[in-house]
Amino acid sequence: MGIKVAKFGGSSLADENQFRKVKAIIEADPDRRYIVPSAPGKRFSEDIKITDMLYRCYDLAKKGENFDEDFALIEKRYNDIIAALSLTLSLADDFSEIKSAMRAKVGRDYAASRGEYLNGKILAEYLGYEFIDAAEVIFFDENGKYAAEHTDYILSERLKNVERAVIPGFYGISANDTIKTFSRGGSDITGAIVAKAAKADLYENWTDVSGFLCADPRIVKNPRPIGIITYRELRELSYMGATVLHEEAIFPVKSAGIPINIRNTNRPEDCGTMIVASVSTLHEEENPNVITGIAGKKNFSVITLEKDRMNEEVGFGRRVLEVLERHKICFEHMPSGIDTMSVVVDDLAFTKDKSEIIKDLFEETGADSIDVESGIALVAVAGHGMKNIRGTAAKIFTALAEANINIRMIDQGSSELNIIIGVNNDDFEESIRTIYAAFEN
Ligand code: ADP
Ligand code: ASP
Ligand code: MG
């Protein structure tokens, strides 16, 4: 018998009907032994996720305002699920404990984590699985960083003695004994951590789409599903905004060589996307698409420094990066020419200290000119098949030119796995549609 860890996202557990689908999926395969649920998500597009409702309650509590009415809506959502599934479980004590803790302002992360905690309790009861509180098995260190080694040790020991369990996603315990969450969408990370600790054969990530699509379905109509993709390509795409899987979820399973399978709770018959270490040549022949996917994000600034004979100057790049480091700014990309160097940074982080940063850059580098363009969107085109990168790039640039889209920046990842193009924020969606059409038609 193998071991599968199955993570179910918010929309997969949004109401009692979704719970029924989830149970049927789990029971269809006895290998699905460890289950990681999110908090109930949206049931329809204008609905509010439980996590957002909890944040709202906590923000009211923090201001000393009454949040009874908002909290009652949360209670109702859970109680409706419990009643519809005819469970005998009562969460009344948990609800009052959470409310008191919120009044005592124990922390925003604690408040948000209760969405997964309560949902995990319900799911464990419904499945007849043991409930393991993530606060007992997932750890963060003194600096608030996820403590991978300690977690892996404690969690794998714990799972050795547990045949089947539900472990809520999104949170763990920090060094000072308070609850801490991962960033939004972080249940995907918990699923990967559990898969590693359980030495699973497969990490299944059940969501509301039939796998990783070649482009964001909110931008491109019916994009092609990706059957198989490497960890690295997926990381490029998820980092660049393809939000189907949290960008940090790759690491625990990648190091353990556990494949991820993205599946659709509403269409369990679809095989979804497999994420693996490498794609065999055989598979490449079956799937000749040069590009694997397109993704992107808005709101970047490109800082371009120009200086004659920059190429001969030792340490120029280091000085630029040191200035950014001092201002605690991460850089995303660094395309460069002979006498120019550009750094791409997040608009929000950069705008705060803009004039200071530019002043420091002039002082430290002696640049002849520094030019800043803000409101830039980055579009990444990724694919292990882009060996003929020139042909691919030419195709992208021609398509964008024909669509009258102005390219503001070009950067080719050193891995030859991706090309990044900067366009104006306003051209973002159209650029993705244009590139998609160039390759898929
Ligand atoms: P869950 O609640 O199950 O974790 P998410 O909302 O986090 O689900 O992720 C699934 C959503 O990601 C999809 O409904 C889709 O709108 C969005 N998405 C963005 N880019 C892509 C892509 N390239 N492929 C598939 N889905 C994508
Ligand atoms: N419930 C959390 C969120 O909404 C975590 C998750 O869904 O993965 O961000
Ligand atoms: Mg998600």
XYZ file of C-alpha atoms and ligand atoms in Angstrom:
478
model
C 0.000 0.000 0.000
C 1.263 3.454 -0.854
C 0.737 6.752 0.923
C -0.943 9.768 -0.598
C -1.354 13.122 1.097
C -4.399 15.005 -0.166
C -4.816 18.734 0.361
C -8.241 20.224 -0.314
C -8.525 23.972 -0.959
C -11.174 26.381 0.284
C -13.612 26.015 -2.583
C -13.348 22.219 -2.285
C -14.707 22.507 1.271
C -16.979 25.525 0.948
C -20.223 23.790 1.910
C -21.776 20.403 2.741
C -21.978 19.301 -0.908
C -18.290 19.940 -1.337
C -17.608 17.953 1.859
C -19.528 15.044 0.340
C -17.398 15.174 -2.835
C -14.232 15.283 -0.742
C -15.280 12.250 1.283
C -16.075 10.290 -1.878
C -12.655 11.157 -3.315
C -10.837 10.107 -0.134
C -12.767 6.879 0.177
C -12.165 5.964 -3.453
C -8.478 5.355 -2.695
C -7.316 3.806 0.616
C -3.858 5.317 0.012
C -5.288 8.777 0.791
C -4.304 8.568 4.434
C -3.323 12.100 5.430
C -5.664 14.938 4.594
C -4.887 18.657 4.778
C -7.931 20.957 4.586
C -8.163 24.720 4.043
C -10.857 26.851 5.648
C -14.186 27.010 3.804
C -13.764 29.259 0.775
C -16.222 30.968 -1.536
C -19.446 29.157 -2.469
C -20.176 31.690 -5.241
C -18.201 34.594 -6.635
C -19.429 37.341 -4.276
C -19.139 35.090 -1.221
C -16.532 35.762 1.475
C -13.893 33.243 2.523
C -13.957 32.238 6.202
C -10.311 33.377 6.462
C -11.295 36.890 5.377
C -14.231 36.892 7.797
C -11.875 35.945 10.632
C -9.426 38.714 9.715
C -12.322 41.149 9.756
C -13.478 40.013 13.214
C -9.977 40.340 14.552
C -9.525 43.827 13.122
C -12.768 44.896 14.824
C -11.712 43.225 18.094
C -8.385 44.994 17.942
C -10.103 48.355 17.720
C -12.212 47.326 20.718
C -15.335 47.176 18.556
C -18.105 44.615 18.734
C -17.690 41.699 16.294
C -20.548 39.466 17.470
C -22.568 39.874 14.305
C -19.656 39.041 12.028
C -18.626 36.106 14.167
C -22.185 34.750 14.144
C -21.922 34.439 10.347
C -18.788 32.320 10.746
C -20.504 30.100 13.325
C -23.457 29.694 11.005
C -21.335 28.515 8.099
C -19.720 25.782 10.181
C -22.951 24.838 11.942
C -24.785 24.535 8.606
C -22.148 22.084 7.384
C -22.295 20.072 10.618
C -26.110 19.907 10.531
C -26.326 19.007 6.830
C -23.841 16.172 7.298
C -25.752 14.973 10.407
C -22.644 15.066 12.579
C -22.954 15.029 16.357
C -19.922 17.270 16.829
C -20.434 20.645 18.554
C -18.033 23.539 18.080
C -19.773 25.743 20.691
C -16.841 25.600 23.137
C -14.347 26.354 20.384
C -16.386 29.339 19.217
C -16.488 30.902 22.671
C -12.793 30.226 23.238
C -11.917 31.876 19.913
C -14.086 34.899 20.685
C -12.448 35.416 24.074
C -9.011 35.025 22.551
C -9.863 37.614 19.922
C -11.105 40.005 22.596
C -7.798 39.443 24.406
C -6.076 40.356 21.086
C -3.895 37.264 20.981
C -2.871 37.812 17.376
C -4.120 38.165 13.832
C -2.457 34.911 12.756
C -4.186 33.020 15.543
C -7.550 34.426 14.415
C -6.995 33.485 10.765
C -5.744 30.002 11.622
C -9.019 29.087 13.301
C -10.642 28.731 9.870
C -8.507 25.691 9.091
C -8.545 24.433 12.699
C -12.349 24.259 12.887
C -12.723 22.883 9.382
C -10.167 20.196 10.182
C -12.154 19.136 13.218
C -15.321 18.788 11.154
C -13.587 16.900 8.363
C -11.872 14.508 10.796
C -15.222 13.723 12.416
C -16.915 13.244 9.048
C -14.217 10.887 7.772
C -13.632 9.088 11.067
C -9.941 10.111 10.898
C -7.767 11.251 13.796
C -7.417 15.046 14.143
C -3.860 16.344 14.586
C -3.631 20.033 15.479
C -1.011 21.651 13.240
C 0.184 23.607 16.296
C 1.595 20.329 17.668
C 3.561 19.361 14.590
C 4.442 22.400 12.442
C 7.078 24.787 13.822
C 8.496 28.242 13.165
C 11.812 29.457 14.617
C 12.676 32.601 16.663
C 12.875 34.630 13.458
C 9.462 33.525 12.314
C 10.913 31.275 9.624
C 9.477 27.832 8.999
C 11.592 25.309 10.959
C 11.861 22.548 8.372
C 14.124 20.095 10.159
C 12.422 20.195 13.531
C 8.992 19.906 11.921
C 10.025 17.015 9.740
C 11.395 15.127 12.725
C 8.389 15.653 15.022
C 5.769 15.198 12.329
C 7.248 12.060 10.820
C 7.549 10.464 14.274
C 3.936 11.365 14.969
C 2.629 9.998 11.686
C 4.402 6.666 12.161
C 1.772 5.734 14.718
C -1.224 7.189 12.943
C -2.908 5.290 10.150
C -5.184 8.109 8.954
C -5.351 11.738 10.027
C -6.601 15.213 9.201
C -4.025 17.961 9.741
C -5.340 21.505 9.178
C -3.384 23.652 6.728
C -1.987 27.192 6.871
C -0.563 27.436 10.419
C 1.835 26.119 13.029
C 3.390 27.216 16.301
C 6.180 29.749 16.682
C 9.118 29.674 19.087
C 7.277 31.895 21.572
C 4.302 29.534 21.620
C 1.955 31.690 19.601
C 0.139 30.573 16.485
C 1.687 31.681 13.223
C 0.365 31.274 9.690
C 2.120 30.981 6.372
C 1.256 33.680 3.821
C -2.125 33.545 2.069
C -2.813 30.298 0.259
C -0.382 28.597 2.651
C -2.327 25.355 3.123
C -0.542 24.218 -0.033
C 2.708 24.470 1.946
C 1.302 22.443 4.837
C 0.250 19.738 2.377
C 3.785 19.563 0.984
C 5.288 19.433 4.497
C 2.982 16.577 5.490
C 3.770 14.717 2.250
C 7.488 14.922 3.011
C 7.103 13.831 6.635
C 4.820 10.945 5.674
C 7.295 9.901 2.939
C 4.328 9.927 0.627
C 4.396 8.542 -2.882
C 2.245 11.417 -4.111
C 1.083 14.843 -2.942
C -2.395 15.498 -4.317
C -3.534 19.104 -4.349
C -7.299 19.214 -4.930
C -8.716 22.527 -6.123
C -11.359 23.970 -8.455
C -9.555 23.634 -11.799
C -8.486 20.495 -13.668
C -4.814 21.137 -13.147
C -2.312 23.775 -13.981
C -3.440 25.621 -17.059
C -1.130 27.112 -19.630
C -2.371 30.604 -18.652
C -4.591 32.189 -16.009
C -8.175 31.170 -16.879
C -9.362 34.581 -15.701
C -7.363 36.154 -18.546
C -7.359 33.545 -21.337
C -10.551 31.686 -22.187
C -10.220 27.904 -21.814
C -6.432 27.696 -21.737
C -4.805 24.386 -22.523
C -4.270 22.205 -19.425
C -0.695 21.152 -18.739
C -0.402 17.378 -18.372
C 3.101 17.272 -16.953
C 5.461 20.023 -15.786
C 8.751 20.147 -13.896
C 9.143 21.590 -10.377
C 11.344 24.340 -11.797
C 8.904 25.430 -14.460
C 6.111 25.401 -11.950
C 8.129 27.486 -9.537
C 8.841 30.036 -12.276
C 5.170 30.222 -13.152
C 3.772 30.256 -9.630
C 6.302 32.846 -8.522
C 5.245 34.912 -11.511
C 1.612 34.908 -10.485
C 0.041 31.609 -11.513
C -1.589 31.327 -8.122
C -2.981 27.822 -8.400
C -0.280 26.502 -6.067
C 1.555 28.553 -3.434
C 5.043 29.319 -4.740
C 6.677 27.947 -1.575
C 4.846 24.613 -1.752
C 7.386 23.104 -4.113
C 10.378 22.990 -1.770
C 9.482 20.250 0.752
C 8.337 17.788 -1.899
C 11.004 18.626 -4.431
C 13.795 17.745 -2.038
C 12.081 14.453 -1.249
C 11.349 13.706 -4.920
C 7.599 13.427 -4.312
C 5.490 14.327 -7.355
C 2.553 16.712 -6.980
C -0.728 16.047 -8.729
C -3.118 18.990 -9.093
C -6.696 17.730 -9.325
C -10.220 19.095 -9.561
C -12.586 18.203 -6.698
C -15.531 18.925 -9.006
C -14.184 16.703 -11.799
C -12.295 13.878 -10.098
C -12.314 11.919 -13.350
C -9.816 14.375 -14.897
C -6.186 13.394 -14.321
C -4.993 16.970 -13.737
C -1.366 18.085 -13.823
C 1.626 16.048 -12.654
C 4.567 18.054 -11.321
C 7.799 16.060 -11.459
C 11.574 16.473 -11.276
C 12.186 16.051 -14.978
C 10.205 15.353 -18.071
C 11.461 12.440 -20.147
C 12.425 12.859 -23.778
C 9.697 10.436 -24.647
C 7.186 12.741 -23.067
C 8.626 15.739 -24.843
C 8.016 14.019 -28.131
C 4.439 13.386 -27.158
C 4.083 16.966 -26.065
C 5.951 19.143 -28.522
C 4.722 22.484 -27.160
C 7.743 24.729 -26.911
C 6.256 26.702 -24.111
C 4.777 25.189 -20.995
C 3.003 28.193 -19.596
C 2.573 31.956 -19.360
C 2.111 33.919 -16.155
C 2.693 37.422 -14.919
C 2.374 40.090 -12.274
C 1.722 43.808 -12.328
C 3.281 46.761 -10.523
C 7.029 46.783 -10.889
C 9.540 49.564 -11.430
C 12.551 49.274 -13.696
C 15.534 51.316 -12.516
C 18.039 51.760 -15.340
C 21.540 53.014 -14.583
C 23.787 54.236 -17.361
C 27.497 54.878 -17.130
C 30.145 55.028 -19.825
C 32.556 52.089 -19.591
C 30.451 50.419 -16.929
C 31.638 47.127 -18.381
C 35.207 47.862 -17.277
C 34.280 48.869 -13.776
C 34.766 46.201 -11.132
C 32.051 46.047 -8.473
C 29.458 48.257 -10.161
C 26.695 45.680 -9.849
C 27.583 44.968 -6.261
C 27.300 48.643 -5.332
C 23.861 48.871 -6.920
C 22.650 45.820 -5.063
C 24.141 47.037 -1.797
C 22.070 50.205 -1.988
C 18.948 48.135 -2.529
C 19.903 45.851 0.325
C 20.325 48.778 2.669
C 16.808 49.895 1.802
C 15.578 46.302 2.242
C 14.447 45.957 -1.345
C 14.521 42.623 -3.151
C 15.228 42.733 -6.850
C 13.305 40.523 -9.228
C 15.442 40.689 -12.350
C 18.588 42.332 -13.565
C 18.842 42.678 -17.319
C 22.022 44.425 -18.427
C 23.758 45.821 -21.478
C 27.347 46.999 -21.979
C 26.983 50.405 -20.377
C 23.578 49.987 -18.778
C 22.227 47.909 -16.014
C 18.604 47.647 -14.972
C 17.077 46.297 -11.827
C 13.434 45.399 -11.581
C 11.860 45.983 -8.178
C 8.427 45.888 -6.643
C 6.634 49.242 -7.110
C 5.220 49.368 -3.634
C 8.500 48.714 -1.807
C 10.434 51.082 -4.063
C 8.064 54.068 -4.180
C 8.200 54.557 -0.412
C 11.903 55.482 -0.419
C 12.265 56.383 -4.074
C 14.160 59.679 -3.841
C 16.474 58.379 -1.103
C 17.311 55.283 -3.123
C 18.071 57.256 -6.275
C 20.250 59.683 -4.358
C 22.178 56.778 -2.811
C 22.533 55.058 -6.186
C 24.054 58.193 -7.738
C 26.426 58.588 -4.811
C 27.564 54.980 -4.645
C 27.891 54.247 -8.359
C 28.657 57.582 -9.984
C 26.146 56.703 -12.698
C 25.771 59.208 -15.577
C 22.022 58.821 -15.518
C 19.369 56.910 -13.646
C 16.000 56.430 -15.201
C 12.956 54.944 -13.474
C 9.893 53.543 -15.173
C 7.045 52.505 -12.918
C 3.743 50.750 -13.579
C 5.431 47.888 -15.393
C 3.946 44.408 -15.574
C 6.152 41.362 -16.037
C 5.071 38.472 -18.196
C 6.995 35.213 -17.960
C 6.938 32.603 -20.680
C 8.344 29.333 -19.355
C 9.142 26.019 -20.966
C 11.793 23.329 -20.792
C 11.294 22.891 -24.527
C 12.536 26.409 -25.316
C 15.882 25.136 -26.490
C 15.558 27.123 -29.637
C 15.198 30.203 -27.535
C 15.787 32.607 -30.386
C 12.907 31.266 -32.387
C 10.693 31.418 -29.344
C 11.708 34.962 -28.497
C 11.199 36.090 -32.067
C 7.717 34.631 -32.078
C 6.833 36.427 -28.843
C 8.197 39.787 -29.994
C 6.542 39.594 -33.400
C 3.187 38.735 -31.876
C 3.411 41.633 -29.402
C 4.519 44.075 -32.101
C 1.631 43.049 -34.331
C -0.724 43.662 -31.418
C 0.806 47.139 -30.964
C 2.091 46.321 -27.521
C 5.163 48.208 -26.479
C 7.862 46.027 -24.871
C 9.552 47.952 -22.052
C 12.083 45.361 -20.988
C 13.352 41.913 -21.913
C 15.139 39.445 -19.688
C 16.005 35.888 -20.436
C 16.391 33.701 -17.377
C 19.864 32.176 -17.263
C 18.285 28.744 -17.036
C 17.060 29.049 -20.658
C 13.785 28.047 -19.145
C 12.030 31.347 -19.383
C 11.796 34.721 -21.043
C 10.509 37.690 -19.084
C 8.983 40.650 -20.818
C 8.101 43.975 -19.220
C 5.038 45.791 -20.576
C 2.876 48.625 -19.259
C 0.412 47.547 -16.576
C -2.422 48.442 -18.959
C -1.136 46.033 -21.601
C -0.765 43.126 -19.178
C -3.841 41.045 -19.968
C -3.630 41.682 -23.712
C 0.030 40.621 -23.757
C -0.801 37.302 -22.157
C -3.655 36.682 -24.577
C -1.448 37.639 -27.535
C 1.435 35.360 -26.551
C -0.951 32.513 -25.806
C -2.556 32.887 -29.230
C 0.843 32.933 -30.948
C 1.777 29.535 -29.547
C -1.496 27.747 -29.223
C -3.109 28.441 -32.562
P -7.658 26.615 -3.572
O -8.672 27.396 -2.779
O -8.140 25.251 -3.951
O -6.310 26.618 -2.926
P -6.865 28.738 -5.395
O -7.943 29.750 -5.604
O -5.761 29.072 -4.470
O -7.553 27.356 -4.989
O -6.214 28.347 -6.800
C -7.023 27.934 -7.890
C -7.292 29.113 -8.818
O -6.078 29.580 -9.391
C -8.145 28.781 -10.006
O -9.528 28.818 -9.696
C -7.731 29.840 -11.034
O -8.653 30.894 -11.061
C -6.401 30.389 -10.526
N -5.303 30.311 -11.507
C -4.433 31.301 -11.816
N -3.535 30.912 -12.728
C -3.829 29.636 -13.040
C -3.267 28.670 -13.935
N -2.207 28.953 -14.697
N -3.830 27.450 -13.970
C -4.900 27.144 -13.208
N -5.475 28.005 -12.349
C -4.968 29.243 -12.258
N -7.349 29.862 4.175
C -6.086 30.467 3.871
C -6.265 31.560 2.840
O -7.371 31.888 2.484
C -5.051 29.462 3.453
C -5.381 28.652 2.218
O -6.512 28.682 1.731
O -4.495 27.969 1.734
O -5.303 32.168 2.435
Mg -4.817 28.063 -2.873
